[in-house]
Short mmCIF file of C-alpha atoms in Angstrom, two decimals:
data_model
loop_
_atom_site.label_atom_id
_atom_site.label_comp_id
_atom_site.label_asym_id
_atom_site.label_seq_id
_atom_site.Cartn_x
_atom_site.Cartn_y
_atom_site.Cartn_z
CA UNK A 1 118.93 231.58 -12.25
CA UNK A 2 120.67 231.18 -15.60
CA UNK A 3 124.37 230.39 -15.49
CA UNK A 4 126.97 231.88 -17.84
CA UNK A 5 128.91 228.64 -18.10
CA UNK A 6 127.49 225.11 -17.86
CA UNK A 7 129.00 222.90 -15.18
CA UNK A 8 131.46 220.49 -16.76
CA UNK A 9 133.81 218.25 -14.85
CA UNK A 10 137.48 218.42 -15.72
CA UNK A 11 137.50 214.63 -16.09
CA UNK A 12 134.94 214.68 -18.88
CA UNK A 13 136.88 217.19 -20.93
CA UNK A 14 139.28 215.76 -23.46
CA UNK A 15 142.29 217.58 -24.92
CA UNK A 16 140.01 218.31 -27.90
CA UNK A 17 137.28 219.93 -25.76
CA UNK A 18 135.67 223.09 -27.08
CA UNK A 19 133.68 225.73 -25.24
CA UNK A 20 129.93 225.03 -25.55
CA UNK A 21 127.70 227.66 -27.13
CA UNK A 22 125.73 229.63 -24.54
CA UNK A 23 122.19 230.93 -24.67
CA UNK A 24 121.49 234.62 -25.23
CA UNK A 25 120.13 234.82 -21.69
CA UNK A 26 123.39 233.46 -20.32
CA UNK A 27 125.37 236.00 -22.38
CA UNK A 28 123.00 238.71 -21.11
CA UNK A 29 123.71 237.79 -17.48
CA UNK A 30 127.46 237.79 -18.13
CA UNK A 31 127.34 241.35 -19.42
CA UNK A 32 124.80 243.05 -17.09
CA UNK A 33 127.61 244.13 -14.78
CA UNK A 34 128.97 246.35 -17.53
CA UNK A 35 125.75 248.38 -17.28
CA UNK A 36 126.77 249.33 -13.76
CA UNK A 37 130.41 249.91 -14.63
CA UNK A 38 129.40 252.30 -17.38
CA UNK A 39 127.10 254.21 -15.05
CA UNK A 40 130.17 255.06 -13.00
CA UNK A 41 132.32 255.66 -16.07
CA UNK A 42 129.62 257.78 -17.71
CA UNK A 43 129.13 259.99 -14.67
CA UNK A 44 132.89 260.43 -14.49
CA UNK A 45 133.25 261.33 -18.19
CA UNK A 46 130.33 263.76 -18.38
CA UNK A 47 130.79 265.52 -15.04
CA UNK A 48 134.42 265.44 -13.94
CA UNK A 49 135.48 268.47 -16.01
CA UNK A 50 132.38 270.27 -14.69
CA UNK A 51 133.35 269.47 -11.09
CA UNK A 52 136.96 270.50 -11.71
CA UNK A 53 135.91 273.83 -13.24
CA UNK A 54 133.43 274.40 -10.41
CA UNK A 55 136.31 273.98 -7.95
CA UNK A 56 138.45 276.51 -9.81
CA UNK A 57 140.31 274.66 -12.58
CA UNK A 58 141.26 276.60 -15.71
CA UNK A 59 140.44 275.16 -19.14
CA UNK A 60 144.07 274.55 -20.10
CA UNK A 61 144.66 272.60 -16.86
CA UNK A 62 141.78 270.16 -17.37
CA UNK A 63 143.88 267.61 -19.24
CA UNK A 64 146.55 267.41 -16.56
CA UNK A 65 143.90 266.92 -13.88
CA UNK A 66 142.46 264.04 -15.89
CA UNK A 67 145.86 262.31 -15.83
CA UNK A 68 144.62 260.04 -13.02
CA UNK A 69 142.53 257.93 -15.38
CA UNK A 70 145.22 256.80 -17.84
CA UNK A 71 147.99 256.44 -15.25
CA UNK A 72 145.76 254.33 -13.03
CA UNK A 73 144.69 252.09 -15.89
CA UNK A 74 148.28 251.69 -17.05
CA UNK A 75 149.31 250.34 -13.65
CA UNK A 76 146.20 248.52 -12.49
CA UNK A 77 144.87 246.59 -15.49
CA UNK A 78 147.91 244.41 -16.34
CA UNK A 79 148.37 243.60 -12.65
CA UNK A 80 144.70 242.71 -12.13
CA UNK A 81 144.72 240.69 -15.36
CA UNK A 82 147.78 238.76 -14.25
CA UNK A 83 146.39 237.93 -10.83
CA UNK A 84 142.89 237.14 -12.07
CA UNK A 85 144.40 234.54 -14.43
CA UNK A 86 145.85 232.84 -11.36
CA UNK A 87 142.83 233.25 -9.04
CA UNK A 88 140.42 230.45 -8.27
CA UNK A 89 138.08 230.28 -5.28
CA UNK A 90 134.48 230.17 -4.17
CA UNK A 91 133.53 233.07 -6.46
CA UNK A 92 135.60 231.78 -9.35
CA UNK A 93 138.33 233.47 -11.35
CA UNK A 94 137.13 236.94 -12.38
CA UNK A 95 134.10 237.56 -10.14
CA UNK A 96 136.06 238.38 -6.94
CA UNK A 97 137.55 241.34 -8.79
CA UNK A 98 134.12 242.40 -10.07
CA UNK A 99 132.84 242.56 -6.50
CA UNK A 100 135.79 244.33 -4.82
CA UNK A 101 136.05 246.90 -7.59
CA UNK A 102 132.31 247.63 -7.49
CA UNK A 103 132.35 248.25 -3.74
CA UNK A 104 135.30 250.66 -4.00
CA UNK A 105 133.87 252.49 -7.02
CA UNK A 106 130.51 253.00 -5.33
CA UNK A 107 132.23 254.59 -2.35
CA UNK A 108 134.25 256.89 -4.63
CA UNK A 109 131.09 257.94 -6.50
CA UNK A 110 129.53 259.11 -3.23
CA UNK A 111 132.62 261.11 -2.25
CA UNK A 112 133.51 262.69 -5.63
CA UNK A 113 130.72 265.37 -5.84
CA UNK A 114 131.32 266.29 -2.20
CA UNK A 115 134.97 267.21 -2.80
CA UNK A 116 135.87 270.32 -0.76
CA UNK A 117 138.88 271.26 -2.93
CA UNK A 118 140.15 270.76 -6.47
CA UNK A 119 142.95 268.46 -5.39
CA UNK A 120 140.59 266.34 -3.32
CA UNK A 121 138.46 265.92 -6.44
CA UNK A 122 141.55 264.92 -8.44
CA UNK A 123 142.39 262.33 -5.77
CA UNK A 124 138.83 260.98 -5.88
CA UNK A 125 139.10 260.65 -9.66
CA UNK A 126 142.28 258.61 -9.15
CA UNK A 127 140.60 256.31 -6.63
CA UNK A 128 137.46 256.00 -8.75
CA UNK A 129 139.39 255.11 -11.86
CA UNK A 130 141.53 252.54 -10.05
CA UNK A 131 138.38 250.92 -8.68
CA UNK A 132 136.61 250.91 -12.05
CA UNK A 133 139.69 249.28 -13.58
CA UNK A 134 139.69 246.54 -10.93
CA UNK A 135 136.15 245.67 -11.98
CA UNK A 136 136.34 246.34 -15.71
CA UNK A 137 139.51 244.53 -16.77
CA UNK A 138 138.33 241.02 -15.77
CA UNK A 139 135.02 241.63 -17.57
CA UNK A 140 136.91 241.78 -20.89
CA UNK A 141 138.56 238.43 -20.17
CA UNK A 142 135.24 237.00 -18.91
CA UNK A 143 133.76 236.87 -22.43
CA UNK A 144 136.89 235.24 -23.83
CA UNK A 145 136.88 232.71 -20.99
CA UNK A 146 133.28 231.59 -21.40
CA UNK A 147 132.33 231.95 -25.06
CA UNK A 148 133.47 229.95 -28.11
CA UNK A 149 135.11 231.86 -30.95
CA UNK A 150 131.92 232.07 -33.03
CA UNK A 151 130.02 233.81 -30.18
CA UNK A 152 132.67 236.29 -29.08
CA UNK A 153 131.60 239.05 -31.45
CA UNK A 154 128.09 238.68 -30.02
CA UNK A 155 129.45 238.68 -26.47
CA UNK A 156 131.48 241.84 -26.89
CA UNK A 157 128.60 243.46 -28.77
CA UNK A 158 126.36 242.64 -25.79
CA UNK A 159 128.90 244.37 -23.56
CA UNK A 160 128.71 247.37 -25.90
CA UNK A 161 124.92 247.38 -25.54
CA UNK A 162 125.13 247.51 -21.75
CA UNK A 163 127.92 250.08 -21.88
CA UNK A 164 125.74 252.27 -24.08
CA UNK A 165 122.65 251.77 -21.93
CA UNK A 166 124.55 252.48 -18.71
CA UNK A 167 126.16 255.58 -20.17
CA UNK A 168 122.79 256.90 -21.36
CA UNK A 169 121.41 256.48 -17.88
CA UNK A 170 124.45 258.21 -16.36
CA UNK A 171 124.67 261.02 -18.89
CA UNK A 172 121.05 262.17 -18.67
CA UNK A 173 120.73 261.85 -14.90
CA UNK A 174 121.81 265.40 -13.99
CA UNK A 175 119.55 266.86 -16.72
CA UNK A 176 116.56 264.76 -15.63
CA UNK A 177 117.07 265.60 -11.97
CA UNK A 178 117.23 269.33 -12.69
CA UNK A 179 114.56 269.58 -15.42
CA UNK A 180 112.06 266.89 -14.39
CA UNK A 181 112.55 266.60 -10.65
CA UNK A 182 113.46 270.29 -10.15
CA UNK A 183 116.69 269.71 -8.27
CA UNK A 184 119.01 272.72 -8.41
CA UNK A 185 121.48 272.66 -11.31
CA UNK A 186 123.38 275.69 -10.04
CA UNK A 187 125.12 276.31 -6.75
CA UNK A 188 127.26 278.86 -5.00
CA UNK A 189 130.79 279.38 -6.23
CA UNK A 190 132.94 276.35 -5.42
CA UNK A 191 129.96 274.06 -4.74
CA UNK A 192 128.71 271.20 -6.95
CA UNK A 193 125.00 271.49 -7.87
CA UNK A 194 122.55 269.21 -6.02
CA UNK A 195 121.44 267.56 -9.27
CA UNK A 196 124.99 266.36 -9.91
CA UNK A 197 125.41 265.08 -6.35
CA UNK A 198 122.19 263.06 -6.43
CA UNK A 199 123.13 261.66 -9.84
CA UNK A 200 126.37 260.31 -8.37
CA UNK A 201 124.50 258.74 -5.43
CA UNK A 202 122.05 257.01 -7.76
CA UNK A 203 124.99 255.90 -9.91
CA UNK A 204 126.72 254.30 -6.94
CA UNK A 205 123.66 252.20 -6.16
CA UNK A 206 123.12 251.25 -9.80
CA UNK A 207 126.73 250.20 -10.30
CA UNK A 208 126.78 247.95 -7.26
CA UNK A 209 123.43 246.36 -8.08
CA UNK A 210 124.34 245.55 -11.70
CA UNK A 211 127.70 244.00 -10.81
CA UNK A 212 126.09 241.90 -8.08
CA UNK A 213 123.64 240.59 -10.70
CA UNK A 214 126.50 239.20 -12.78
CA UNK A 215 128.37 237.88 -9.74
CA UNK A 216 125.39 235.84 -8.54
CA UNK A 217 123.90 234.70 -11.87
CA UNK A 218 127.04 233.39 -13.56
CA UNK A 219 129.64 230.70 -13.11
CA UNK A 220 133.09 230.27 -14.57
CA UNK A 221 135.13 227.45 -16.04
CA UNK A 222 137.84 226.12 -13.73
CA UNK A 223 141.56 226.38 -14.62
CA UNK A 224 141.51 222.69 -15.61
CA UNK A 225 138.62 223.28 -17.98
CA UNK A 226 140.29 226.34 -19.52
CA UNK A 227 143.45 224.28 -20.01
CA UNK A 228 141.41 221.62 -21.80
CA UNK A 229 139.84 224.25 -24.05
CA UNK A 230 143.30 225.63 -24.87
CA UNK A 231 144.37 222.13 -25.81
CA UNK A 232 141.63 222.04 -28.45
CA UNK A 233 143.24 224.80 -30.49
CA UNK A 234 145.37 223.39 -33.28
CA UNK A 235 147.45 226.56 -33.40
CA UNK A 236 147.78 228.07 -29.94
CA UNK A 237 148.75 231.65 -30.88
CA UNK A 238 151.00 232.14 -27.85
CA UNK A 239 152.00 228.70 -26.48
CA UNK A 240 154.20 230.26 -23.81
CA UNK A 241 155.74 233.67 -23.43
CA UNK A 242 159.44 233.26 -24.25
CA UNK A 243 161.76 234.71 -21.67
CA UNK A 244 163.61 237.81 -22.83
CA UNK A 245 167.19 237.59 -21.60
CA UNK A 246 168.72 239.84 -18.97
CA UNK A 247 170.95 241.62 -21.48
CA UNK A 248 168.04 242.81 -23.62
CA UNK A 249 166.09 243.91 -20.56
CA UNK A 250 169.14 245.77 -19.29
CA UNK A 251 169.71 247.53 -22.60
CA UNK A 252 166.04 248.43 -22.97
CA UNK A 253 165.90 249.63 -19.38
CA UNK A 254 168.90 251.91 -19.72
CA UNK A 255 167.55 253.28 -23.01
CA UNK A 256 164.11 254.18 -21.65
CA UNK A 257 165.48 255.44 -18.33
CA UNK A 258 168.06 257.60 -20.09
CA UNK A 259 165.45 258.97 -22.50
CA UNK A 260 163.15 259.87 -19.62
CA UNK A 261 165.91 261.62 -17.69
CA UNK A 262 167.06 263.48 -20.82
CA UNK A 263 163.56 264.77 -21.58
CA UNK A 264 163.12 265.88 -17.96
CA UNK A 265 166.45 267.72 -18.10
CA UNK A 266 165.52 269.52 -21.32
CA UNK A 267 162.11 270.50 -19.91
CA UNK A 268 163.78 271.87 -16.78
CA UNK A 269 166.51 273.76 -18.66
CA UNK A 270 164.14 275.25 -21.21
CA UNK A 271 161.46 276.09 -18.67
CA UNK A 272 158.80 274.20 -20.61
CA UNK A 273 155.43 273.30 -19.11
CA UNK A 274 155.45 270.84 -16.23
CA UNK A 275 153.01 268.50 -18.00
CA UNK A 276 155.95 267.16 -20.03
CA UNK A 277 157.49 265.77 -16.85
CA UNK A 278 154.71 263.17 -16.89
CA UNK A 279 155.89 261.81 -20.23
CA UNK A 280 159.46 261.80 -19.00
CA UNK A 281 158.42 260.00 -15.84
CA UNK A 282 156.46 257.35 -17.74
CA UNK A 283 159.47 256.56 -19.97
CA UNK A 284 161.80 256.45 -16.97
CA UNK A 285 159.42 254.15 -15.07
CA UNK A 286 159.26 251.69 -17.97
CA UNK A 287 163.04 251.72 -18.07
CA UNK A 288 163.30 251.12 -14.33
CA UNK A 289 160.88 248.18 -14.56
CA UNK A 290 163.00 246.59 -17.29
CA UNK A 291 166.14 247.03 -15.20
CA UNK A 292 164.38 245.34 -12.29
CA UNK A 293 163.42 242.40 -14.50
CA UNK A 294 167.00 242.18 -15.77
CA UNK A 295 168.16 241.83 -12.16
CA UNK A 296 165.53 239.18 -11.44
CA UNK A 297 166.53 237.29 -14.61
CA UNK A 298 170.21 237.23 -13.59
CA UNK A 299 169.18 235.89 -10.19
CA UNK A 300 167.01 233.23 -11.91
CA UNK A 301 163.92 234.55 -10.13
CA UNK A 302 160.42 234.65 -11.61
CA UNK A 303 157.54 236.75 -10.29
CA UNK A 304 154.53 238.68 -11.47
CA UNK A 305 156.63 241.56 -12.85
CA UNK A 306 158.87 239.29 -14.92
CA UNK A 307 155.87 237.40 -16.28
CA UNK A 308 153.96 240.56 -17.25
CA UNK A 309 156.93 242.10 -19.06
CA UNK A 310 157.68 238.81 -20.82
CA UNK A 311 154.05 238.76 -21.97
CA UNK A 312 154.32 242.34 -23.24
CA UNK A 313 157.33 241.58 -25.39
CA UNK A 314 155.79 238.29 -26.63
CA UNK A 315 152.41 239.71 -27.70
CA UNK A 316 150.97 238.20 -30.89
CA UNK A 317 151.07 240.05 -34.23
CA UNK A 318 147.30 240.63 -34.12
CA UNK A 319 147.71 242.49 -30.86
CA UNK A 320 150.55 244.61 -32.26
CA UNK A 321 148.38 245.71 -35.18
CA UNK A 322 145.44 246.48 -32.92
CA UNK A 323 147.73 248.53 -30.68
CA UNK A 324 148.07 251.17 -33.41
CA UNK A 325 144.31 251.24 -33.96
CA UNK A 326 143.65 251.60 -30.24
CA UNK A 327 146.21 254.36 -29.86
CA UNK A 328 144.57 256.72 -32.34
CA UNK A 329 140.99 255.70 -31.41
CA UNK A 330 141.44 256.47 -27.74
CA UNK A 331 143.39 259.66 -28.35
CA UNK A 332 140.31 260.89 -30.19
CA UNK A 333 137.95 259.75 -27.43
CA UNK A 334 139.99 261.37 -24.69
CA UNK A 335 140.03 264.66 -26.61
CA UNK A 336 136.24 264.48 -26.83
CA UNK A 337 135.68 263.64 -23.17
CA UNK A 338 137.94 266.41 -21.90
CA UNK A 339 136.98 269.23 -24.23
CA UNK A 340 133.35 268.77 -25.31
CA UNK A 341 132.00 270.55 -22.23
CA UNK A 342 134.45 273.43 -22.63
CA UNK A 343 133.65 273.68 -26.36
CA UNK A 344 129.86 273.63 -26.06
CA UNK A 345 129.66 275.99 -23.09
CA UNK A 346 132.02 278.56 -24.62
CA UNK A 347 131.14 278.33 -28.34
CA UNK A 348 127.45 277.41 -28.28
CA UNK A 349 126.34 278.94 -24.96
CA UNK A 350 128.80 281.82 -24.77
CA UNK A 351 130.04 281.30 -21.23
CA UNK A 352 133.13 279.87 -19.53
CA UNK A 353 131.94 280.86 -16.04
CA UNK A 354 130.97 277.68 -14.11
CA UNK A 355 128.67 279.71 -11.83
CA UNK A 356 126.59 281.12 -14.69
CA UNK A 357 123.23 279.75 -15.78
CA UNK A 358 124.43 279.63 -19.41
CA UNK A 359 127.46 277.51 -18.55
CA UNK A 360 125.41 275.05 -16.51
CA UNK A 361 122.75 274.84 -19.22
CA UNK A 362 125.50 274.00 -21.70
CA UNK A 363 127.06 271.44 -19.35
CA UNK A 364 123.66 269.79 -18.86
CA UNK A 365 123.21 269.67 -22.65
CA UNK A 366 126.61 267.97 -23.00
CA UNK A 367 125.30 265.30 -20.65
CA UNK A 368 122.34 264.82 -22.97
CA UNK A 369 124.63 264.71 -26.02
CA UNK A 370 126.76 262.06 -24.36
CA UNK A 371 123.53 260.24 -23.64
CA UNK A 372 122.69 260.37 -27.36
CA UNK A 373 125.95 258.82 -28.52
CA UNK A 374 125.75 256.15 -25.85
CA UNK A 375 122.14 255.42 -26.75
CA UNK A 376 123.13 255.07 -30.40
CA UNK A 377 125.99 252.80 -29.30
CA UNK A 378 123.55 250.55 -27.44
CA UNK A 379 121.50 250.12 -30.62
CA UNK A 380 124.53 249.94 -32.92
CA UNK A 381 125.81 247.02 -30.85
CA UNK A 382 123.15 244.86 -32.53
CA UNK A 383 123.99 246.14 -36.03
CA UNK A 384 127.78 245.87 -35.90
CA UNK A 385 127.86 242.03 -35.87
CA UNK A 386 125.67 242.09 -39.00
CA UNK A 387 128.03 244.58 -40.67
CA UNK A 388 131.03 242.48 -39.60
CA UNK A 389 129.56 239.40 -41.31
CA UNK A 390 129.40 241.35 -44.58
CA UNK A 391 132.65 243.34 -44.46
CA UNK A 392 134.73 241.41 -41.94
CA UNK A 393 135.61 242.66 -38.47
CA UNK A 394 138.40 244.93 -39.70
CA UNK A 395 136.26 246.52 -42.40
CA UNK A 396 133.35 247.10 -40.03
CA UNK A 397 135.63 248.72 -37.50
CA UNK A 398 137.21 251.00 -40.11
CA UNK A 399 133.81 252.17 -41.35
CA UNK A 400 132.66 253.05 -37.85
CA UNK A 401 135.87 254.91 -37.02
CA UNK A 402 135.48 257.04 -40.15
CA UNK A 403 131.97 257.95 -38.98
CA UNK A 404 133.45 258.99 -35.66
CA UNK A 405 136.03 261.21 -37.33
CA UNK A 406 133.50 263.12 -39.41
CA UNK A 407 131.27 263.47 -36.35
CA UNK A 408 133.89 265.02 -34.06
CA UNK A 409 134.78 267.57 -36.70
CA UNK A 410 131.06 268.18 -37.27
CA UNK A 411 130.67 269.23 -33.64
CA UNK A 412 132.91 272.22 -34.35
CA UNK A 413 131.07 273.24 -37.52
CA UNK A 414 127.47 273.24 -36.22
CA UNK A 415 126.55 276.43 -34.40
CA UNK A 416 122.97 275.67 -33.34
CA UNK A 417 123.26 273.70 -30.06
CA UNK A 418 119.90 272.05 -30.73
CA UNK A 419 121.47 270.25 -33.73
CA UNK A 420 124.57 268.94 -31.95
CA UNK A 421 122.87 265.58 -31.43
CA UNK A 422 123.27 264.80 -35.16
CA UNK A 423 127.05 264.19 -35.15
CA UNK A 424 126.62 262.20 -31.94
CA UNK A 425 125.07 259.45 -34.07
CA UNK A 426 128.40 258.83 -35.79
CA UNK A 427 130.24 259.03 -32.47
CA UNK A 428 127.86 256.36 -31.16
CA UNK A 429 128.72 253.94 -33.97
CA UNK A 430 132.44 254.54 -33.44
CA UNK A 431 132.11 254.05 -29.68
CA UNK A 432 130.15 250.78 -30.03
CA UNK A 433 132.74 249.46 -32.46
CA UNK A 434 135.69 250.46 -30.26
CA UNK A 435 134.11 248.58 -27.36
CA UNK A 436 133.57 245.37 -29.30
CA UNK A 437 135.53 244.83 -32.52
CA UNK A 438 139.13 245.07 -31.19
CA UNK A 439 138.32 242.66 -28.34
CA UNK A 440 136.51 240.21 -30.61
CA UNK A 441 139.52 240.21 -32.97
CA UNK A 442 142.01 239.96 -30.10
CA UNK A 443 140.30 237.18 -28.11
CA UNK A 444 140.82 234.70 -30.94
CA UNK A 445 144.57 235.39 -30.89
CA UNK A 446 145.04 234.71 -27.16
CA UNK A 447 145.36 231.51 -25.11
CA UNK A 448 142.67 231.14 -22.45
CA UNK A 449 145.15 230.75 -19.60
CA UNK A 450 146.54 234.23 -20.35
CA UNK A 451 143.31 235.95 -21.35
CA UNK A 452 143.31 238.23 -18.30
CA UNK A 453 146.89 239.45 -18.45
CA UNK A 454 146.77 240.07 -22.21
CA UNK A 455 143.49 241.96 -21.94
CA UNK A 456 145.20 244.02 -19.24
CA UNK A 457 148.31 244.56 -21.35
CA UNK A 458 146.04 245.55 -24.24
CA UNK A 459 144.83 248.38 -22.04
CA UNK A 460 148.31 249.91 -22.29
CA UNK A 461 147.43 250.90 -25.84
CA UNK A 462 144.35 252.65 -24.52
CA UNK A 463 146.24 254.33 -21.69
CA UNK A 464 149.29 255.60 -23.57
CA UNK A 465 147.25 257.81 -25.95
CA UNK A 466 145.22 259.08 -23.01
CA UNK A 467 148.43 259.89 -21.17
CA UNK A 468 149.76 261.65 -24.25
CA UNK A 469 146.51 263.57 -24.71
CA UNK A 470 146.51 264.62 -21.07
CA UNK A 471 150.06 265.94 -21.30
CA UNK A 472 150.09 267.69 -24.67
CA UNK A 473 146.54 268.70 -25.63
CA UNK A 474 146.47 271.56 -23.16
CA UNK A 475 149.86 272.74 -24.42
CA UNK A 476 148.77 272.55 -28.06
CA UNK A 477 145.61 274.54 -27.40
CA UNK A 478 147.45 277.13 -25.36
CA UNK A 479 150.32 277.76 -27.77
CA UNK A 480 148.75 277.13 -31.18
CA UNK A 481 145.03 277.86 -30.82
CA UNK A 482 144.80 280.56 -28.13
CA UNK A 483 143.19 278.13 -25.71
CA UNK A 484 140.17 277.41 -27.94
CA UNK A 485 138.88 273.98 -26.94
CA UNK A 486 137.11 273.23 -30.24
CA UNK A 487 140.47 272.53 -31.94
CA UNK A 488 140.95 269.53 -29.65
CA UNK A 489 137.85 268.00 -31.24
CA UNK A 490 139.24 268.59 -34.75
CA UNK A 491 142.49 266.89 -33.75
CA UNK A 492 140.41 264.02 -32.37
CA UNK A 493 138.54 263.66 -35.66
CA UNK A 494 141.81 263.38 -37.61
CA UNK A 495 143.01 260.78 -35.11
CA UNK A 496 139.88 258.69 -35.81
CA UNK A 497 140.69 258.72 -39.54
CA UNK A 498 144.22 257.43 -38.89
CA UNK A 499 142.81 254.66 -36.70
CA UNK A 500 140.39 253.63 -39.48
CA UNK A 501 143.18 253.20 -42.02
CA UNK A 502 145.28 251.27 -39.50
CA UNK A 503 142.41 248.86 -38.81
CA UNK A 504 142.53 247.59 -42.39
CA UNK A 505 146.10 246.31 -41.89
CA UNK A 506 145.50 244.26 -38.72
CA UNK A 507 146.33 240.56 -39.12
CA UNK A 508 143.51 238.41 -37.79
CA UNK A 509 144.35 235.07 -36.20
CA UNK A 510 142.49 232.13 -37.69
CA UNK A 511 142.38 228.98 -35.55
#
């Protein structure tokens, strides 16, 4: 079987060693696991709101129920990245996390559509997302570990291809099972249709099989080899993360803790919606973590928490610029994932009743639409590197984000549901670019020995906008737009435009 990384002894590597170029087949094997990850992620994105509404959730409570995904990623990915940087054993550095996460996610996929209550389903989403994050975060670092700079755009584009292909498979499964294999797409009130259940079972098997393919067909460079590769860089972008002193951590901790408490007090006194407590809690938690690090610093103690926070405050300029791009990109995506089903079923199919045939026909069509944009993303993954060679990575990313913005707004303007696939083409280009360009730009600005933790920290700038969307989108729709879900898609389109402009100002690291 082809190996992702050739076997090189640490003794033969000089301080000027560079990562060898890998064959396309080796890059293919490295990325196959993402096909399985995206099956799970795609089933979650296309069907979770449907399951929640089936179990009795109201439209304006969907965002708060989705809070599991961003909160879990915020906590899990930096931790997994930190520990995967320090792991080395029989399965290597990243692959143990691929395997454990895949096993847990597969189990959650089986349980999710069998949820007896709404809160059980919310708990299953939490577990599923934690498990997906355990598997997914090291995959981002995997490409940076194994590929030289000139192949990283190709590597992340290959990941985008498998993400698109896996999402297509996941998105169309319920529709295929109900329309081709005649499995029931409707069920009694409070029950998930059989077509959705079987789709989740198939997804569990597909996820596990794809991840096992990568685990057993690839190898990894040892810590000594990665250190030698790092030594080859004339300008290591982050030689070491400087320690922030206890005083600054203490001041920052008190500031964020006080801000969180103040917001919670105002929300309580004014009787505002409880979703805002989540924002207050997130700020207070970040403050508490900084206070803990301040205490560890005064005691001259170093641990995983102190290292992760030091890394956060020492992130390179390239990463800071990309943080803004990621914030607005993922705010738009989260708006789309939460509210497309509610928009299409209510506006285009005229029903908000999860037990009705019209609602379920609309929900099935959303699955197909998600399949379209993911299918386009799989194909666009091969075109984006070509565009990047002509316009640069930043320019290519900006162009694709603009396409995404026009497309989300277009979903609200088209009234014939049969034509909704057209704007999904632009969404597909934006999605493929979001999954590849930021990581290709970022990988060149990171040292190999910290690739995992920084890829995990980078996820914060995906999670924070999701957390914000989950706490305020429902409130905005309720108070400003009479609960009409389509306005969430318009807000998402505007957010894509802001991300596109921000991409042009990112500073790229040049070794």
